[in-house]
């Protein structure tokens, strides 16, 4: 079972390639983000040495610590829920943020970025399954919300949408969700052509997500190993 990061990366790359072939898409359109939450700096350095340079973190403090300890040319993606008292850490250490899910957070992040004198690539998180417990804005609000952010918060470079679909048992429900996501992303990019990214797909569903138009895969355990 223990084939190491190199072996797992090869396996994932082969699956990505096969899914791209099936979807008639170019592999170059797809960015792989290694989700390194709760993984050690050694694990990140090992993956980096294999050529991975996009990493995803869920906790602001952990992001800050790892960013300081790891190679400087790593591109950091903040993918976790954003607490408004942590926006300054995110503004300082992240290059991308996938989880913009309310106006207040966007405003605070924009202000913190102003202080830092930088901009960040941003995705709007959508709650596609309409789960009460889940963060994210509703699908029918996604286009207007994105527009509002573009108008009011110039330090956020809006790039598209992020989804964390429910891991459902039924294949049919999953297909329905994937189709909804694809339609919404197409609607958004038809209205705002610069919003061409779709962050979708984890260890358990990245191949389907490529068929649904994902451009950013967030893969944790199946690449870096079990989280401690
Ligand atoms: C942890 C996490 C992932 C990665 O999940 P794996 O099952 O380890 O691939 C992806 N996206 C988000 C938002 C996460 O929190």
Short mmCIF file of N, CA and C in Angstrom, two decimals, residues 100-214:
data_model
loop_
_atom_site.label_atom_id
_atom_site.label_comp_id
_atom_site.label_asym_id
_atom_site.label_seq_id
_atom_site.Cartn_x
_atom_site.Cartn_y
_atom_site.Cartn_z
N UNK A 100 -14.67 32.21 -0.74
CA UNK A 100 -15.41 33.46 -0.49
C UNK A 100 -16.90 33.11 -0.50
N UNK A 101 -17.55 33.28 0.64
CA UNK A 101 -18.94 32.84 0.72
C UNK A 101 -19.87 33.88 1.33
N UNK A 102 -19.34 35.05 1.66
CA UNK A 102 -20.23 36.12 2.08
C UNK A 102 -19.55 37.47 1.91
N UNK A 103 -20.38 38.48 1.80
CA UNK A 103 -19.90 39.83 1.51
C UNK A 103 -18.94 40.33 2.57
N UNK A 104 -19.28 40.06 3.82
CA UNK A 104 -18.47 40.59 4.92
C UNK A 104 -17.02 40.11 4.83
N UNK A 105 -16.87 38.85 4.52
CA UNK A 105 -15.54 38.27 4.40
C UNK A 105 -14.79 38.89 3.21
N UNK A 106 -15.51 39.12 2.12
CA UNK A 106 -14.90 39.73 0.93
C UNK A 106 -14.41 41.14 1.26
N UNK A 107 -15.22 41.89 2.00
CA UNK A 107 -14.87 43.26 2.35
C UNK A 107 -13.64 43.28 3.25
N UNK A 108 -13.65 42.43 4.27
CA UNK A 108 -12.52 42.41 5.20
C UNK A 108 -11.24 41.94 4.52
N UNK A 109 -11.38 40.98 3.64
CA UNK A 109 -10.21 40.49 2.92
C UNK A 109 -9.67 41.57 1.99
N UNK A 110 -10.58 42.26 1.33
CA UNK A 110 -10.17 43.36 0.44
C UNK A 110 -9.41 44.43 1.21
N UNK A 111 -9.91 44.77 2.41
CA UNK A 111 -9.23 45.77 3.24
C UNK A 111 -7.85 45.29 3.67
N UNK A 112 -7.77 44.02 4.08
CA UNK A 112 -6.47 43.47 4.53
C UNK A 112 -5.48 43.43 3.36
N UNK A 113 -5.97 43.15 2.18
CA UNK A 113 -5.10 43.14 0.99
C UNK A 113 -4.61 44.54 0.66
N UNK A 114 -5.47 45.52 0.89
CA UNK A 114 -5.08 46.91 0.68
C UNK A 114 -3.89 47.26 1.57
N UNK A 115 -3.98 46.84 2.83
CA UNK A 115 -2.89 47.06 3.78
C UNK A 115 -1.61 46.37 3.32
N UNK A 116 -1.75 45.16 2.81
CA UNK A 116 -0.59 44.40 2.32
C UNK A 116 -0.05 44.94 1.00
N UNK A 117 -0.89 45.70 0.30
CA UNK A 117 -0.51 46.16 -1.03
C UNK A 117 -0.45 45.02 -2.04
N UNK A 118 -1.41 44.08 -1.91
CA UNK A 118 -1.44 42.99 -2.89
C UNK A 118 -2.84 42.60 -3.30
N UNK A 119 -2.92 41.78 -4.32
CA UNK A 119 -4.20 41.25 -4.79
C UNK A 119 -4.18 39.74 -4.66
N UNK A 120 -5.37 39.14 -4.68
CA UNK A 120 -5.44 37.69 -4.51
C UNK A 120 -6.41 37.12 -5.56
N UNK A 121 -6.11 35.93 -6.05
CA UNK A 121 -7.04 35.24 -6.95
C UNK A 121 -8.17 34.66 -6.11
N UNK A 122 -9.40 34.88 -6.52
CA UNK A 122 -10.51 34.50 -5.65
C UNK A 122 -11.58 33.71 -6.39
N UNK A 123 -12.15 32.75 -5.66
CA UNK A 123 -13.27 31.96 -6.18
C UNK A 123 -14.43 32.09 -5.20
N UNK A 124 -15.63 32.08 -5.74
CA UNK A 124 -16.83 32.13 -4.91
C UNK A 124 -17.28 30.70 -4.63
N UNK A 125 -17.45 30.40 -3.35
CA UNK A 125 -17.89 29.05 -2.98
C UNK A 125 -19.41 28.97 -3.03
N UNK A 126 -19.89 27.97 -3.75
CA UNK A 126 -21.34 27.79 -3.92
C UNK A 126 -21.77 26.51 -3.19
N UNK A 127 -22.86 26.63 -2.49
CA UNK A 127 -23.46 25.50 -1.77
C UNK A 127 -24.47 24.85 -2.71
N UNK A 128 -23.99 23.96 -3.54
CA UNK A 128 -24.82 23.42 -4.62
C UNK A 128 -25.89 22.46 -4.10
N UNK A 129 -25.61 21.80 -2.99
CA UNK A 129 -26.59 20.84 -2.44
C UNK A 129 -27.58 21.51 -1.48
N UNK A 130 -27.45 22.82 -1.32
CA UNK A 130 -28.33 23.59 -0.43
C UNK A 130 -28.38 23.01 0.97
N UNK A 131 -27.25 22.56 1.44
CA UNK A 131 -27.22 22.01 2.79
C UNK A 131 -27.12 23.14 3.79
N UNK A 132 -27.97 23.08 4.80
CA UNK A 132 -28.01 24.10 5.85
C UNK A 132 -26.65 24.25 6.51
N UNK A 133 -26.02 23.12 6.73
CA UNK A 133 -24.80 23.10 7.53
C UNK A 133 -23.59 23.60 6.75
N UNK A 134 -23.75 23.73 5.45
CA UNK A 134 -22.57 23.99 4.63
C UNK A 134 -22.42 25.46 4.31
N UNK A 135 -21.15 25.89 4.20
CA UNK A 135 -20.93 27.26 3.78
C UNK A 135 -21.06 27.35 2.27
N UNK A 136 -21.21 28.57 1.79
CA UNK A 136 -21.36 28.78 0.36
C UNK A 136 -22.64 29.52 0.07
N UNK A 137 -22.63 30.24 -1.05
CA UNK A 137 -23.84 30.97 -1.40
C UNK A 137 -24.69 30.11 -2.32
N UNK A 138 -25.95 30.47 -2.47
CA UNK A 138 -26.84 29.65 -3.29
C UNK A 138 -26.55 29.86 -4.78
N UNK A 139 -26.82 28.82 -5.54
CA UNK A 139 -26.50 28.84 -6.98
C UNK A 139 -27.13 30.04 -7.69
N UNK A 140 -28.39 30.32 -7.36
CA UNK A 140 -29.09 31.39 -8.09
C UNK A 140 -28.54 32.79 -7.76
N UNK A 141 -27.74 32.86 -6.72
CA UNK A 141 -27.14 34.15 -6.35
C UNK A 141 -25.71 34.31 -6.84
N UNK A 142 -25.15 33.25 -7.40
CA UNK A 142 -23.70 33.24 -7.68
C UNK A 142 -23.27 34.33 -8.66
N UNK A 143 -24.03 34.53 -9.73
CA UNK A 143 -23.60 35.49 -10.75
C UNK A 143 -23.66 36.92 -10.20
N UNK A 144 -24.78 37.27 -9.55
CA UNK A 144 -24.90 38.63 -8.99
C UNK A 144 -23.87 38.88 -7.91
N UNK A 145 -23.66 37.88 -7.08
CA UNK A 145 -22.69 38.01 -5.99
C UNK A 145 -21.29 38.26 -6.57
N UNK A 146 -20.92 37.49 -7.58
CA UNK A 146 -19.60 37.65 -8.21
C UNK A 146 -19.46 39.06 -8.79
N UNK A 147 -20.51 39.51 -9.46
CA UNK A 147 -20.51 40.87 -10.02
C UNK A 147 -20.29 41.93 -8.95
N UNK A 148 -20.99 41.78 -7.84
CA UNK A 148 -20.85 42.71 -6.72
C UNK A 148 -19.41 42.77 -6.24
N UNK A 149 -18.79 41.61 -6.13
CA UNK A 149 -17.41 41.56 -5.65
C UNK A 149 -16.48 42.28 -6.62
N UNK A 150 -16.72 42.07 -7.91
CA UNK A 150 -15.86 42.71 -8.91
C UNK A 150 -15.99 44.24 -8.82
N UNK A 151 -17.22 44.69 -8.63
CA UNK A 151 -17.47 46.13 -8.57
C UNK A 151 -16.85 46.77 -7.32
N UNK A 152 -17.01 46.08 -6.18
CA UNK A 152 -16.66 46.73 -4.91
C UNK A 152 -15.28 46.39 -4.34
N UNK A 153 -14.74 45.24 -4.73
CA UNK A 153 -13.52 44.79 -4.05
C UNK A 153 -12.39 44.51 -5.04
N UNK A 154 -11.71 45.58 -5.45
CA UNK A 154 -10.72 45.46 -6.53
C UNK A 154 -9.48 44.63 -6.19
N UNK A 155 -9.26 44.33 -4.91
CA UNK A 155 -8.09 43.51 -4.58
C UNK A 155 -8.36 42.01 -4.73
N UNK A 156 -9.63 41.69 -5.01
CA UNK A 156 -9.97 40.29 -5.29
C UNK A 156 -10.03 40.12 -6.81
N UNK A 157 -9.21 39.24 -7.34
CA UNK A 157 -9.26 38.96 -8.78
C UNK A 157 -10.18 37.77 -8.96
N UNK A 158 -11.43 38.02 -9.34
CA UNK A 158 -12.41 36.94 -9.41
C UNK A 158 -12.10 36.01 -10.58
N UNK A 159 -12.03 34.72 -10.27
CA UNK A 159 -11.59 33.72 -11.27
C UNK A 159 -12.65 32.68 -11.58
N UNK A 160 -13.69 32.58 -10.73
CA UNK A 160 -14.71 31.55 -11.00
C UNK A 160 -15.32 31.03 -9.71
N UNK A 161 -15.70 29.76 -9.74
CA UNK A 161 -16.48 29.17 -8.64
C UNK A 161 -15.78 27.96 -8.02
N UNK A 162 -16.14 27.72 -6.77
CA UNK A 162 -15.64 26.54 -6.06
C UNK A 162 -16.82 25.76 -5.48
N UNK A 163 -16.71 24.45 -5.54
CA UNK A 163 -17.78 23.58 -5.02
C UNK A 163 -17.18 22.46 -4.17
N UNK A 164 -17.94 22.09 -3.17
CA UNK A 164 -17.58 20.94 -2.33
C UNK A 164 -18.84 20.08 -2.28
N UNK A 165 -19.14 19.33 -3.35
CA UNK A 165 -20.42 18.59 -3.36
C UNK A 165 -20.46 17.50 -2.29
N UNK A 166 -21.67 17.22 -1.89
CA UNK A 166 -21.94 16.16 -0.94
C UNK A 166 -21.46 14.84 -1.55
N UNK A 167 -20.87 14.01 -0.74
CA UNK A 167 -20.50 12.69 -1.26
C UNK A 167 -21.73 11.80 -1.11
N UNK A 168 -22.46 11.68 -2.19
CA UNK A 168 -23.73 10.95 -2.14
C UNK A 168 -23.53 9.51 -2.56
N UNK A 169 -24.40 8.70 -2.08
CA UNK A 169 -24.32 7.28 -2.42
C UNK A 169 -24.76 7.04 -3.86
N UNK A 170 -25.84 7.73 -4.26
CA UNK A 170 -26.39 7.40 -5.57
C UNK A 170 -25.65 8.09 -6.70
N UNK A 171 -25.44 7.33 -7.74
CA UNK A 171 -24.73 7.83 -8.90
C UNK A 171 -25.55 8.90 -9.61
N UNK A 172 -26.86 8.68 -9.60
CA UNK A 172 -27.77 9.59 -10.27
C UNK A 172 -27.72 10.98 -9.62
N UNK A 173 -27.78 11.01 -8.28
CA UNK A 173 -27.74 12.29 -7.56
C UNK A 173 -26.43 13.02 -7.84
N UNK A 174 -25.38 12.26 -7.92
CA UNK A 174 -24.07 12.83 -8.19
C UNK A 174 -24.01 13.45 -9.59
N UNK A 175 -24.57 12.72 -10.55
CA UNK A 175 -24.61 13.22 -11.93
C UNK A 175 -25.42 14.51 -12.01
N UNK A 176 -26.56 14.54 -11.31
CA UNK A 176 -27.40 15.74 -11.30
C UNK A 176 -26.63 16.93 -10.76
N UNK A 177 -25.93 16.69 -9.66
CA UNK A 177 -25.14 17.76 -9.06
C UNK A 177 -24.06 18.24 -10.02
N UNK A 178 -23.34 17.31 -10.62
CA UNK A 178 -22.28 17.68 -11.55
C UNK A 178 -22.84 18.50 -12.73
N UNK A 179 -24.02 18.10 -13.22
CA UNK A 179 -24.63 18.85 -14.33
C UNK A 179 -25.03 20.26 -13.91
N UNK A 180 -25.55 20.39 -12.70
CA UNK A 180 -25.91 21.72 -12.19
C UNK A 180 -24.69 22.62 -12.10
N UNK A 181 -23.61 22.03 -11.61
CA UNK A 181 -22.36 22.79 -11.48
C UNK A 181 -21.88 23.26 -12.84
N UNK A 182 -21.92 22.35 -13.81
CA UNK A 182 -21.44 22.69 -15.15
C UNK A 182 -22.27 23.83 -15.74
N UNK A 183 -23.60 23.74 -15.59
CA UNK A 183 -24.48 24.79 -16.12
C UNK A 183 -24.19 26.14 -15.48
N UNK A 184 -24.01 26.12 -14.18
CA UNK A 184 -23.77 27.37 -13.47
C UNK A 184 -22.43 27.99 -13.87
N UNK A 185 -21.42 27.17 -13.97
CA UNK A 185 -20.11 27.69 -14.38
C UNK A 185 -20.19 28.27 -15.80
N UNK A 186 -20.95 27.60 -16.67
CA UNK A 186 -21.08 28.11 -18.05
C UNK A 186 -21.83 29.43 -18.08
N UNK A 187 -22.89 29.51 -17.25
CA UNK A 187 -23.63 30.76 -17.17
C UNK A 187 -22.72 31.89 -16.69
N UNK A 188 -21.96 31.63 -15.64
CA UNK A 188 -21.07 32.66 -15.10
C UNK A 188 -20.04 33.10 -16.14
N UNK A 189 -19.40 32.15 -16.80
CA UNK A 189 -18.34 32.57 -17.72
C UNK A 189 -18.91 33.20 -18.99
N UNK A 190 -20.19 32.93 -19.29
CA UNK A 190 -20.79 33.64 -20.42
C UNK A 190 -21.06 35.11 -20.06
N UNK A 191 -21.36 35.36 -18.78
CA UNK A 191 -21.62 36.75 -18.34
C UNK A 191 -20.32 37.47 -18.00
N UNK A 192 -19.40 36.74 -17.41
CA UNK A 192 -18.12 37.33 -16.98
C UNK A 192 -17.00 36.43 -17.50
N UNK A 193 -16.53 36.69 -18.71
CA UNK A 193 -15.57 35.77 -19.35
C UNK A 193 -14.29 35.54 -18.55
N UNK A 194 -13.89 36.50 -17.71
CA UNK A 194 -12.67 36.29 -16.93
C UNK A 194 -12.87 35.24 -15.83
N UNK A 195 -14.10 34.91 -15.52
CA UNK A 195 -14.37 33.89 -14.49
C UNK A 195 -14.41 32.50 -15.13
N UNK A 196 -13.27 32.01 -15.51
CA UNK A 196 -13.22 30.77 -16.29
C UNK A 196 -12.83 29.55 -15.47
N UNK A 197 -12.57 29.76 -14.17
CA UNK A 197 -12.11 28.62 -13.37
C UNK A 197 -13.23 27.94 -12.60
N UNK A 198 -13.02 26.65 -12.40
CA UNK A 198 -13.95 25.84 -11.63
C UNK A 198 -13.11 24.94 -10.72
N UNK A 199 -13.20 25.19 -9.42
CA UNK A 199 -12.46 24.39 -8.44
C UNK A 199 -13.39 23.30 -7.93
N UNK A 200 -13.13 22.09 -8.40
CA UNK A 200 -14.05 20.98 -8.13
C UNK A 200 -13.26 19.68 -8.21
N UNK A 201 -13.53 18.78 -7.28
CA UNK A 201 -12.91 17.47 -7.34
C UNK A 201 -11.88 17.27 -6.24
N UNK A 202 -12.10 16.22 -5.46
CA UNK A 202 -11.16 15.84 -4.40
C UNK A 202 -10.69 14.41 -4.71
N UNK A 203 -10.03 13.79 -3.75
CA UNK A 203 -9.55 12.42 -3.95
C UNK A 203 -10.64 11.49 -4.47
N UNK A 204 -11.86 11.69 -3.98
CA UNK A 204 -12.89 10.71 -4.29
C UNK A 204 -13.61 10.94 -5.62
N UNK A 205 -13.46 12.12 -6.21
CA UNK A 205 -14.27 12.37 -7.41
C UNK A 205 -13.56 13.22 -8.48
N UNK A 206 -12.24 13.21 -8.47
CA UNK A 206 -11.58 14.14 -9.40
C UNK A 206 -11.74 13.75 -10.86
N UNK A 207 -11.92 12.45 -11.14
CA UNK A 207 -12.08 12.07 -12.54
C UNK A 207 -13.42 12.56 -13.10
N UNK A 208 -14.50 12.34 -12.34
CA UNK A 208 -15.81 12.87 -12.76
C UNK A 208 -15.76 14.39 -12.90
N UNK A 209 -15.02 15.01 -11.99
CA UNK A 209 -15.02 16.48 -11.99
C UNK A 209 -14.34 17.03 -13.25
N UNK A 210 -13.39 16.29 -13.79
CA UNK A 210 -12.77 16.71 -15.06
C UNK A 210 -13.79 16.65 -16.19
N UNK A 211 -14.63 15.63 -16.15
CA UNK A 211 -15.70 15.53 -17.16
C UNK A 211 -16.71 16.66 -17.00
N UNK A 212 -16.82 17.19 -15.79
CA UNK A 212 -17.74 18.29 -15.53
C UNK A 212 -17.10 19.66 -15.69
N UNK A 213 -15.89 19.71 -16.20
CA UNK A 213 -15.29 21.01 -16.51
C UNK A 213 -14.36 21.58 -15.46
N UNK A 214 -14.02 20.80 -14.46
CA UNK A 214 -13.12 21.33 -13.42
C UNK A 214 -11.80 21.81 -14.03
#
